[in-house]
């Protein structure tokens, strides 16, 4: 039976939340804002696809896992919509990119078969534990320095992504006969995600004044010849500023390994912060206001 917990948390954001919530690391701030803008469309896609997959699954344990998975994702999507709504109120031009992102995922739903939807979700979800583990291992350098209302949204989302790291593959394996299909579609999946990210970056540079965004978002679009930029230092902090280069290289290895058909996400090492967060939640800590007690005390 599933170990996933469906947690409903009262995320609320108003117009005082700054677009650039992380002035000390504006690249990371923009990267996380991209998560907030892409998540609602992607997570709606997960909910629709997983529901369709459940119609073909008979095993009760798999059905229970799938149901808890889609419930977590639906709640993530709603929370990020609250965040983006507060930003759209300040920069109304950003509204269109949310519509465009929803339309882009709707097109994938309409034009591709269910096995592709499930492969897409399993491929992307497999990247989350390696990627978010690095971020959570360096929470002090990446999240603690930002706006105290925005950081906790990502802490919660990322620990739950790590919690349900096996779910998408469990659903994929239950419905799609070939474990290799997932690998074959990676280039197409990556192209779509990168297209969505580029859409977001162009919208940010068009509708958010330079002083408010801190950097040009389009500078973050990874082009093939610029993959090496992950290892370069620039005048601006990279999104993984403060993270040792060896950890970034290990993350890239883990990202590649996560796509292997026989890789089990359950075996991924879980960051200590995830356990700390789950324990805090179980003890009744106000995880929405993760930073508030320290700041009030200070
Ligand atoms: Fe999610
Ligand atoms: Fe997820």
Coordinates of N, CA and C in Angstrom, one line a residue, residues 18-247:
X18 N 7.3 39.6 -4.1 CA 8.1 40.2 -5.3 C 8.3 39.1 -6.4
X19 N 8.3 39.5 -7.6 CA 8.6 38.6 -8.7 C 10.0 38.0 -8.5
X20 N 11.0 38.8 -8.3 CA 12.3 38.3 -8.0 C 12.4 38.1 -6.5
X21 N 12.2 36.9 -6.0 CA 12.1 36.6 -4.6 C 13.4 36.2 -4.0
X22 N 14.5 36.2 -4.9 CA 15.8 35.8 -4.4 C 16.8 36.7 -5.0
X23 N 16.9 37.9 -4.4 CA 17.8 39.0 -5.0 C 19.3 38.5 -4.9
X24 N 19.7 37.7 -4.0 CA 21.1 37.3 -3.9 C 21.4 36.2 -4.9
X25 N 20.5 35.5 -5.5 CA 20.7 34.5 -6.5 C 19.6 34.6 -7.5
X26 N 19.6 35.7 -8.3 CA 18.4 35.9 -9.2 C 18.2 34.8 -10.3
X27 N 19.3 34.1 -10.6 CA 19.1 33.0 -11.6 C 18.2 31.9 -10.9
X28 N 18.5 31.6 -9.7 CA 17.8 30.6 -8.9 C 16.3 31.1 -8.8
X29 N 16.2 32.4 -8.4 CA 14.8 33.0 -8.3 C 14.0 32.8 -9.5
X30 N 14.6 33.1 -10.7 CA 13.9 32.9 -12.0 C 13.6 31.5 -12.3
X31 N 14.6 30.6 -12.0 CA 14.4 29.2 -12.2 C 13.2 28.6 -11.4
X32 N 13.1 29.0 -10.2 CA 12.0 28.6 -9.3 C 10.7 29.2 -9.8
X33 N 10.7 30.5 -10.3 CA 9.5 31.0 -10.8 C 9.0 30.2 -12.0
X34 N 10.0 29.7 -12.8 CA 9.6 28.9 -14.0 C 8.9 27.6 -13.5
X35 N 9.3 27.1 -12.3 CA 8.6 25.9 -11.8 C 7.2 26.3 -11.5
X36 N 7.0 27.5 -10.9 CA 5.6 27.9 -10.5 C 4.8 28.1 -11.8
X37 N 5.4 28.6 -12.8 CA 4.6 28.8 -14.1 C 4.3 27.5 -14.8
X38 N 5.3 26.6 -14.9 CA 5.1 25.4 -15.6 C 4.3 24.4 -14.9
X39 N 4.4 24.4 -13.5 CA 3.8 23.3 -12.7 C 2.3 23.1 -12.9
X40 N 1.5 24.2 -12.9 CA 0.1 23.9 -13.0 C -0.3 23.2 -14.3
X41 N 0.3 23.6 -15.4 CA 0.0 22.9 -16.7 C 0.5 21.5 -16.7
X42 N 1.7 21.3 -16.2 CA 2.3 19.9 -16.2 C 1.6 19.0 -15.2
X43 N 1.2 19.6 -14.1 CA 0.5 18.8 -13.1 C -0.9 18.4 -13.5
X44 N -1.6 19.3 -14.2 CA -2.9 19.0 -14.8 C -2.8 17.9 -15.8
X45 N -1.7 17.9 -16.6 CA -1.4 16.9 -17.5 C -1.2 15.5 -16.8
X46 N -0.5 15.6 -15.7 CA -0.3 14.4 -14.9 C -1.6 13.8 -14.4
X47 N -2.4 14.7 -13.9 CA -3.7 14.2 -13.3 C -4.6 13.6 -14.4
X48 N -4.7 14.2 -15.6 CA -5.5 13.6 -16.7 C -4.9 12.3 -17.1
X49 N -3.6 12.3 -17.3 CA -2.9 11.0 -17.8 C -3.0 9.9 -16.8
X50 N -2.8 10.2 -15.6 CA -2.8 9.2 -14.5 C -4.2 8.6 -14.4
X51 N -5.2 9.5 -14.5 CA -6.6 9.1 -14.4 C -6.9 8.1 -15.6
X52 N -6.4 8.4 -16.7 CA -6.7 7.6 -17.9 C -5.9 6.2 -17.7
X53 N -4.8 6.3 -17.1 CA -4.0 5.1 -16.9 C -4.7 4.2 -15.9
X54 N -5.3 4.8 -14.9 CA -6.0 4.0 -13.8 C -7.1 3.2 -14.4
X55 N -7.7 3.6 -15.5 CA -8.8 2.9 -16.1 C -8.3 1.5 -16.6
X56 N -7.0 1.4 -16.8 CA -6.4 0.2 -17.3 C -5.7 -0.6 -16.3
X57 N -5.7 -0.2 -15.0 CA -5.0 -0.8 -13.9 C -6.0 -1.6 -13.1
X58 N -5.6 -2.8 -12.7 CA -6.5 -3.6 -11.8 C -5.9 -3.8 -10.4
X59 N -4.6 -3.8 -10.3 CA -3.9 -4.1 -9.1 C -4.3 -3.0 -8.0
X60 N -4.8 -3.3 -6.9 CA -5.3 -2.3 -5.9 C -4.1 -1.5 -5.3
X61 N -3.0 -2.1 -5.1 CA -1.9 -1.3 -4.6 C -1.4 -0.2 -5.6
X62 N -1.4 -0.6 -6.9 CA -0.9 0.3 -7.9 C -2.0 1.4 -8.0
X63 N -3.3 1.1 -7.9 CA -4.3 2.1 -8.0 C -4.2 3.1 -6.9
X64 N -3.9 2.5 -5.7 CA -3.8 3.4 -4.5 C -2.7 4.4 -4.7
X65 N -1.5 3.9 -5.2 CA -0.4 4.7 -5.4 C -0.7 5.8 -6.4
X66 N -1.3 5.4 -7.5 CA -1.7 6.4 -8.6 C -2.6 7.4 -8.1
X67 N -3.6 7.0 -7.3 CA -4.6 8.0 -6.8 C -3.9 9.0 -5.8
X68 N -3.0 8.5 -4.9 CA -2.4 9.5 -4.0 C -1.4 10.4 -4.8
X69 N -0.8 9.8 -5.8 CA 0.2 10.6 -6.7 C -0.6 11.7 -7.3
X70 N -1.7 11.4 -8.0 CA -2.4 12.5 -8.7 C -3.0 13.5 -7.8
X71 N -3.4 13.1 -6.5 CA -3.9 14.0 -5.6 C -2.8 15.0 -5.1
X72 N -1.6 14.5 -4.8 CA -0.5 15.4 -4.5 C -0.2 16.4 -5.6
X73 N -0.2 15.9 -6.8 CA 0.1 16.8 -8.0 C -1.0 17.8 -8.2
X74 N -2.2 17.4 -8.0 CA -3.3 18.4 -8.2 C -3.2 19.5 -7.1
X75 N -2.8 19.2 -5.9 CA -2.6 20.2 -4.9 C -1.4 21.1 -5.2
X76 N -0.3 20.5 -5.7 CA 0.9 21.3 -6.1 C 0.4 22.3 -7.1
X77 N -0.3 21.9 -8.1 CA -0.7 22.8 -9.2 C -1.5 23.9 -8.7
X78 N -2.4 23.7 -7.8 CA -3.3 24.7 -7.2 C -2.4 25.7 -6.4
X79 N -1.5 25.2 -5.7 CA -0.6 26.1 -4.9 C 0.2 27.1 -5.8
X80 N 0.8 26.5 -6.9 CA 1.6 27.3 -7.8 C 0.7 28.3 -8.5
X81 N -0.6 27.9 -8.8 CA -1.5 28.9 -9.4 C -1.7 30.1 -8.4
X82 N -1.8 29.8 -7.1 CA -1.9 31.0 -6.2 C -0.7 31.9 -6.3
X83 N 0.5 31.3 -6.4 CA 1.7 32.1 -6.5 C 1.7 32.9 -7.8
X84 N 1.4 32.3 -8.9 CA 1.4 33.0 -10.2 C 0.3 34.0 -10.3
X85 N -0.8 33.8 -9.6 CA -1.9 34.8 -9.6 C -1.4 36.1 -9.0
X86 N -0.7 35.9 -7.9 CA -0.2 37.2 -7.2 C 0.8 37.9 -8.2
X87 N 1.6 37.2 -9.0 CA 2.5 37.8 -9.9 C 1.8 38.4 -11.1
X88 N 0.7 37.7 -11.6 CA 0.0 38.2 -12.7 C -0.7 39.5 -12.3
X89 N -1.2 39.6 -11.1 CA -1.8 40.9 -10.6 C -0.9 42.1 -10.8
X90 N 0.4 41.8 -10.5 CA 1.4 42.9 -10.6 C 1.9 43.1 -12.1
X91 N 1.9 42.0 -12.9 CA 2.4 42.1 -14.3 C 1.3 41.3 -15.1
X92 N 0.2 42.0 -15.5 CA -0.9 41.3 -16.1 C -0.5 40.6 -17.5
X93 N 0.6 41.1 -18.1 CA 1.0 40.5 -19.3 C 1.4 39.1 -19.2
X94 N 1.8 38.7 -18.0 CA 2.2 37.3 -17.7 C 1.1 36.3 -17.8
X95 N -0.2 36.8 -17.8 CA -1.3 35.9 -17.8 C -1.3 35.0 -19.1
X96 N -0.9 35.6 -20.2 CA -1.0 34.9 -21.5 C -0.1 33.6 -21.5
X97 N 1.1 33.7 -20.8 CA 2.0 32.6 -20.9 C 1.4 31.4 -20.1
X98 N 0.6 31.7 -19.1 CA -0.1 30.6 -18.4 C -1.1 29.9 -19.3
X99 N -1.8 30.7 -20.1 CA -2.8 30.2 -21.0 C -2.0 29.3 -22.1
X100 N -0.9 29.9 -22.6 CA -0.1 29.2 -23.6 C 0.5 27.9 -23.1
X101 N 0.9 27.9 -21.9 CA 1.5 26.6 -21.3 C 0.4 25.6 -21.1
X102 N -0.8 26.0 -20.7 CA -1.9 25.0 -20.6 C -2.2 24.5 -22.0
X103 N -2.2 25.4 -23.0 CA -2.6 24.9 -24.3 C -1.5 24.0 -24.9
X104 N -0.3 24.2 -24.5 CA 0.8 23.4 -25.0 C 0.7 22.0 -24.5
X105 N 0.4 21.8 -23.2 CA 0.2 20.5 -22.6 C -1.1 19.8 -23.1
X106 N -2.1 20.7 -23.3 CA -3.4 20.1 -23.9 C -3.1 19.5 -25.3
X107 N -2.2 20.2 -26.0 CA -1.9 19.6 -27.4 C -1.2 18.3 -27.3
X108 N -0.3 18.1 -26.3 CA 0.3 16.8 -26.1 C -0.7 15.8 -25.7
X109 N -1.7 16.2 -24.9 CA -2.7 15.2 -24.5 C -3.5 14.8 -25.7
X110 N -3.8 15.7 -26.6 CA -4.7 15.4 -27.7 C -4.0 14.7 -28.8
X111 N -2.7 15.0 -29.0 CA -2.0 14.5 -30.2 C -1.2 13.3 -30.0
X112 N -0.9 12.9 -28.7 CA 0.0 11.8 -28.4 C -0.8 10.7 -27.7
X113 N -0.4 9.5 -27.8 CA -1.1 8.4 -27.1 C -0.8 8.4 -25.6
X114 N -1.6 7.6 -24.9 CA -1.4 7.5 -23.4 C 0.0 7.0 -23.0
X115 N 0.6 6.1 -23.8 CA 1.9 5.6 -23.4 C 2.9 6.7 -23.5
X116 N 2.8 7.6 -24.4 CA 3.7 8.8 -24.5 C 3.5 9.7 -23.2
X117 N 2.3 9.9 -22.9 CA 2.0 10.8 -21.7 C 2.7 10.2 -20.5
X118 N 2.5 8.9 -20.3 CA 3.1 8.3 -19.1 C 4.6 8.2 -19.1
X119 N 5.2 8.1 -20.3 CA 6.6 8.1 -20.5 C 7.1 9.5 -20.2
X120 N 6.5 10.5 -20.7 CA 6.8 11.9 -20.5 C 6.9 12.2 -18.9
X121 N 5.8 11.8 -18.3 CA 5.7 12.0 -16.8 C 6.8 11.2 -16.1
X122 N 7.0 10.0 -16.4 CA 8.0 9.2 -15.7 C 9.4 9.7 -16.0
X123 N 9.7 10.2 -17.2 CA 11.0 10.8 -17.5 C 11.3 12.0 -16.7
X124 N 10.3 12.9 -16.7 CA 10.5 14.2 -15.9 C 10.6 13.9 -14.4
X125 N 9.6 13.1 -13.9 CA 9.6 12.9 -12.5 C 10.9 12.2 -12.0
X126 N 11.5 11.4 -12.9 CA 12.8 10.8 -12.6 C 13.9 11.8 -12.3
X127 N 13.8 12.9 -12.9 CA 14.9 13.9 -12.8 C 14.8 14.7 -11.4
X128 N 13.6 14.6 -10.8 CA 13.4 15.5 -9.7 C 14.2 15.1 -8.4
X129 N 14.3 13.8 -8.1 CA 15.1 13.5 -6.9 C 16.5 13.9 -7.0
X130 N 17.2 13.6 -8.1 CA 18.6 14.1 -8.2 C 18.7 15.6 -8.2
X131 N 17.8 16.3 -8.9 CA 17.9 17.7 -9.0 C 17.5 18.4 -7.6
X132 N 16.4 18.0 -7.1 CA 15.9 18.6 -5.9 C 16.7 18.3 -4.7
X133 N 17.4 17.1 -4.7 CA 18.2 16.7 -3.6 C 19.4 17.7 -3.4
X134 N 20.0 18.1 -4.6 CA 21.1 19.1 -4.5 C 20.6 20.4 -3.9
X135 N 19.4 20.8 -4.4 CA 18.8 22.1 -3.9 C 18.5 22.0 -2.4
X136 N 18.0 20.9 -2.0 CA 17.6 20.8 -0.5 C 18.8 20.6 0.3
X137 N 19.9 19.9 -0.2 CA 21.1 19.8 0.5 C 21.8 21.1 0.8
X138 N 21.4 22.1 -0.1 CA 22.0 23.5 0.0 C 20.9 24.5 0.2
X139 N 20.0 24.1 1.0 CA 18.8 24.9 1.3 C 19.2 26.3 1.8
X140 N 20.3 26.3 2.7 CA 20.7 27.5 3.3 C 21.2 28.5 2.3
X141 N 21.8 28.1 1.2 CA 22.4 29.0 0.2 C 21.4 29.3 -0.9
X142 N 20.3 28.5 -1.0 CA 19.4 28.7 -2.2 C 18.0 29.2 -1.7
X143 N 17.5 28.7 -0.6 CA 16.1 29.1 -0.2 C 16.1 30.1 0.9
X144 N 17.0 29.8 1.9 CA 16.9 30.6 3.2 C 17.2 32.1 2.9
X145 N 17.8 32.4 1.8 CA 18.2 33.8 1.6 C 17.1 34.6 0.8
X146 N 16.0 33.9 0.4 CA 15.0 34.5 -0.4 C 13.8 35.0 0.5
X147 N 12.7 35.4 -0.3 CA 11.5 35.8 0.4 C 10.9 34.7 1.3
X148 N 10.6 35.0 2.5 CA 10.2 34.0 3.4 C 8.8 33.4 3.1
X149 N 8.1 34.0 2.2 CA 6.8 33.5 1.8 C 6.9 32.5 0.7
X150 N 7.9 32.8 -0.2 CA 8.0 32.0 -1.4 C 8.8 30.7 -1.2
X151 N 9.9 30.8 -0.5 CA 10.8 29.6 -0.4 C 10.1 28.4 0.1
X152 N 9.2 28.5 1.2 CA 8.6 27.3 1.7 C 7.7 26.6 0.7
X153 N 7.1 27.3 -0.3 CA 6.3 26.7 -1.3 C 7.2 25.6 -2.0
X154 N 8.4 26.0 -2.4 CA 9.3 25.1 -3.1 C 9.8 23.9 -2.2
X155 N 10.1 24.3 -0.9 CA 10.5 23.2 0.0 C 9.5 22.1 0.1
X156 N 8.2 22.5 0.3 CA 7.1 21.6 0.4 C 7.0 20.8 -0.9
X157 N 7.0 21.5 -2.0 CA 6.8 20.8 -3.3 C 7.9 19.8 -3.6
X158 N 9.1 20.2 -3.3 CA 10.2 19.3 -3.6 C 10.3 18.1 -2.7
X159 N 10.0 18.3 -1.4 CA 10.1 17.1 -0.5 C 9.0 16.1 -0.9
X160 N 7.8 16.6 -1.4 CA 6.8 15.7 -1.8 C 7.1 15.0 -3.2
X161 N 7.9 15.8 -4.0 CA 8.3 15.1 -5.3 C 9.3 14.0 -4.9
X162 N 10.1 14.2 -3.9 CA 11.0 13.1 -3.5 C 10.2 12.0 -2.8
X163 N 9.2 12.3 -2.1 CA 8.3 11.3 -1.5 C 7.7 10.4 -2.5
X164 N 7.2 11.0 -3.6 CA 6.5 10.2 -4.6 C 7.4 9.9 -5.8
X165 N 8.7 9.8 -5.6 CA 9.6 9.6 -6.7 C 9.4 8.3 -7.5
X166 N 8.7 7.3 -6.9 CA 8.5 6.0 -7.6 C 7.2 6.0 -8.3
X167 N 6.3 6.9 -8.0 CA 4.9 6.8 -8.5 C 4.7 6.8 -10.0
X168 N 5.4 7.7 -10.7 CA 5.2 7.8 -12.1 C 5.7 6.5 -12.8
X169 N 6.8 6.0 -12.3 CA 7.4 4.8 -12.9 C 6.5 3.6 -12.6
X170 N 5.9 3.5 -11.4 CA 4.9 2.5 -11.1 C 3.8 2.5 -12.1
X171 N 3.2 3.7 -12.3 CA 2.1 3.8 -13.2 C 2.5 3.4 -14.7
X172 N 3.7 3.9 -15.1 CA 4.2 3.6 -16.4 C 4.3 2.1 -16.6
X173 N 5.0 1.5 -15.6 CA 5.3 0.1 -15.7 C 4.0 -0.8 -15.7
X174 N 3.0 -0.2 -15.1 CA 1.7 -1.0 -15.1 C 0.9 -1.0 -16.4
X175 N 1.2 0.1 -17.2 CA 0.4 0.3 -18.4 C 1.2 0.1 -19.7
X176 N 2.5 0.5 -19.7 CA 3.3 0.4 -20.9 C 4.2 -0.8 -20.9
X177 N 4.0 -1.7 -21.9 CA 4.8 -2.9 -21.9 C 6.3 -2.8 -22.0
X178 N 6.8 -1.8 -22.8 CA 8.2 -1.7 -23.1 C 8.9 -0.7 -22.1
X179 N 9.9 -1.2 -21.3 CA 10.6 -0.3 -20.4 C 11.5 0.6 -21.2
X180 N 11.8 0.3 -22.5 CA 12.7 1.1 -23.3 C 12.0 2.3 -24.0
X181 N 10.7 2.2 -24.2 CA 10.0 3.3 -24.8 C 10.2 4.6 -24.2
X182 N 10.3 4.6 -22.8 CA 10.5 5.8 -22.0 C 11.9 6.5 -22.4
X183 N 12.9 5.6 -22.7 CA 14.2 6.1 -23.1 C 14.1 6.7 -24.5
X184 N 13.4 6.1 -25.4 CA 13.4 6.5 -26.8 C 12.7 7.9 -26.9
X185 N 11.8 8.2 -26.1 CA 11.1 9.5 -26.3 C 11.7 10.7 -25.6
X186 N 12.8 10.4 -24.9 CA 13.5 11.5 -24.1 C 13.7 12.7 -24.9
X187 N 14.3 12.6 -26.1 CA 14.6 13.9 -26.9 C 13.4 14.7 -27.1
X188 N 12.3 14.0 -27.4 CA 11.1 14.8 -27.7 C 10.5 15.4 -26.4
X189 N 10.6 14.7 -25.3 CA 10.1 15.2 -24.0 C 11.0 16.4 -23.6
X190 N 12.3 16.3 -23.8 CA 13.2 17.4 -23.4 C 12.9 18.6 -24.3
X191 N 12.7 18.4 -25.6 CA 12.4 19.5 -26.5 C 11.1 20.2 -26.1
X192 N 10.1 19.5 -25.6 CA 8.9 20.1 -25.2 C 9.1 20.9 -23.9
X193 N 9.8 20.4 -23.0 CA 10.0 21.1 -21.7 C 10.8 22.3 -22.0
X194 N 11.8 22.2 -22.8 CA 12.7 23.4 -23.1 C 11.9 24.5 -23.8
X195 N 11.0 24.0 -24.7 CA 10.1 25.0 -25.4 C 9.2 25.7 -24.4
X196 N 8.7 25.0 -23.4 CA 7.9 25.6 -22.4 C 8.7 26.6 -21.6
X197 N 9.9 26.2 -21.2 CA 10.8 27.1 -20.4 C 11.1 28.4 -21.2
X198 N 11.4 28.2 -22.5 CA 11.7 29.4 -23.3 C 10.5 30.3 -23.4
X199 N 9.3 29.7 -23.5 CA 8.1 30.5 -23.6 C 8.0 31.4 -22.3
X200 N 8.2 30.8 -21.2 CA 8.2 31.5 -19.9 C 9.2 32.6 -19.9
X201 N 10.5 32.3 -20.3 CA 11.5 33.3 -20.2 C 11.2 34.5 -21.1
X202 N 10.7 34.2 -22.3 CA 10.4 35.3 -23.2 C 9.3 36.2 -22.6
X203 N 8.3 35.6 -22.0 CA 7.2 36.3 -21.3 C 7.7 37.2 -20.2
X204 N 8.7 36.6 -19.4 CA 9.2 37.4 -18.3 C 10.0 38.6 -18.8
X205 N 10.8 38.4 -19.8 CA 11.6 39.6 -20.3 C 10.7 40.6 -21.0
X206 N 9.6 40.2 -21.5 CA 8.7 41.1 -22.1 C 7.8 41.9 -21.1
X207 N 7.4 41.2 -20.1 CA 6.3 41.8 -19.2 C 6.8 42.3 -17.8
X208 N 8.0 41.8 -17.4 CA 8.5 42.2 -16.1 C 9.7 43.1 -16.3
X209 N 9.6 44.3 -15.7 CA 10.7 45.3 -15.9 C 12.1 44.7 -15.4
X210 N 13.1 45.1 -16.1 CA 14.5 44.6 -15.8 C 14.8 44.7 -14.3
X211 N 14.4 45.9 -13.7 CA 14.8 46.1 -12.3 C 14.0 45.1 -11.4
X212 N 12.9 44.7 -11.8 CA 12.1 43.8 -11.0 C 12.5 42.3 -11.1
X213 N 13.1 42.0 -12.3 CA 13.4 40.6 -12.5 C 14.9 40.3 -12.2
X214 N 15.7 41.4 -12.2 CA 17.1 41.3 -11.8 C 18.1 40.8 -12.9
X215 N 17.6 39.9 -13.7 CA 18.5 39.4 -14.9 C 17.5 39.2 -16.1
X216 N 18.1 39.0 -17.2 CA 17.3 38.6 -18.4 C 17.1 37.1 -18.3
X217 N 15.8 36.8 -18.2 CA 15.4 35.3 -18.1 C 15.9 34.5 -19.3
X218 N 15.9 35.2 -20.5 CA 16.3 34.5 -21.7 C 17.8 34.0 -21.7
X219 N 18.6 34.7 -20.9 CA 20.0 34.2 -20.7 C 20.1 32.8 -20.1
X220 N 19.0 32.4 -19.5 CA 19.0 31.1 -18.9 C 18.6 30.0 -19.8
X221 N 18.2 30.3 -21.0 CA 17.8 29.2 -21.9 C 19.0 28.5 -22.3
X222 N 19.0 27.2 -22.1 CA 20.2 26.4 -22.4 C 20.1 26.0 -23.9
X223 N 21.2 26.4 -24.6 CA 21.3 26.0 -26.0 C 22.4 25.0 -26.0
X224 N 22.3 24.0 -27.0 CA 23.3 22.9 -27.0 C 24.8 23.4 -26.8
X225 N 25.2 24.4 -27.4 CA 26.6 24.8 -27.3 C 26.9 25.5 -25.9
X226 N 25.8 25.7 -25.2 CA 26.0 26.4 -23.9 C 25.8 25.5 -22.7
X227 N 25.8 24.1 -22.9 CA 25.6 23.2 -21.8 C 26.8 23.4 -20.8
X228 N 27.9 23.8 -21.4 CA 29.1 23.9 -20.6 C 29.0 25.1 -19.6
X229 N 27.9 25.9 -19.8 CA 27.8 27.1 -18.9 C 27.5 26.6 -17.5
X230 N 27.1 25.4 -17.3 CA 26.8 24.8 -16.0 C 28.1 24.9 -15.2
X231 N 29.2 24.8 -15.9 CA 30.5 24.7 -15.1 C 31.3 26.0 -15.1
X232 N 30.7 27.0 -15.8 CA 31.4 28.3 -15.8 C 31.0 29.2 -14.7
X233 N 31.9 30.1 -14.4 CA 31.5 31.2 -13.5 C 31.2 32.4 -14.3
X234 N 30.2 33.2 -13.9 CA 30.0 34.4 -14.5 C 29.9 35.5 -13.5
X235 N 29.6 36.7 -13.9 CA 29.5 37.8 -12.9 C 28.3 37.6 -12.0
X236 N 27.3 37.1 -12.6 CA 26.1 36.8 -11.8 C 26.2 35.4 -11.2
X237 N 25.7 35.2 -10.0 CA 25.7 33.8 -9.5 C 25.0 32.8 -10.4
X238 N 25.5 31.7 -10.6 CA 24.8 30.6 -11.3 C 23.7 30.1 -10.4
X239 N 22.8 29.4 -11.0 CA 21.6 28.9 -10.2 C 22.1 28.0 -9.0
X240 N 23.3 27.4 -9.2 CA 23.8 26.5 -8.1 C 24.9 27.2 -7.4
X241 N 24.9 28.5 -7.3 CA 26.0 29.2 -6.6 C 26.1 28.6 -5.2
X242 N 27.4 28.3 -4.8 CA 27.7 27.8 -3.5 C 27.7 26.3 -3.4
X243 N 27.2 25.6 -4.5 CA 27.1 24.2 -4.5 C 28.5 23.7 -5.2
X244 N 29.2 22.8 -4.5 CA 30.5 22.4 -5.0 C 30.3 21.7 -6.4
X245 N 31.3 22.0 -7.3 CA 31.2 21.5 -8.7 C 31.1 20.0 -8.7
X246 N 31.7 19.3 -7.8 CA 31.7 17.8 -7.8 C 30.2 17.4 -7.5
X247 N 29.5 18.1 -6.7 CA 28.1 17.8 -6.5 C 27.2 18.0 -7.7

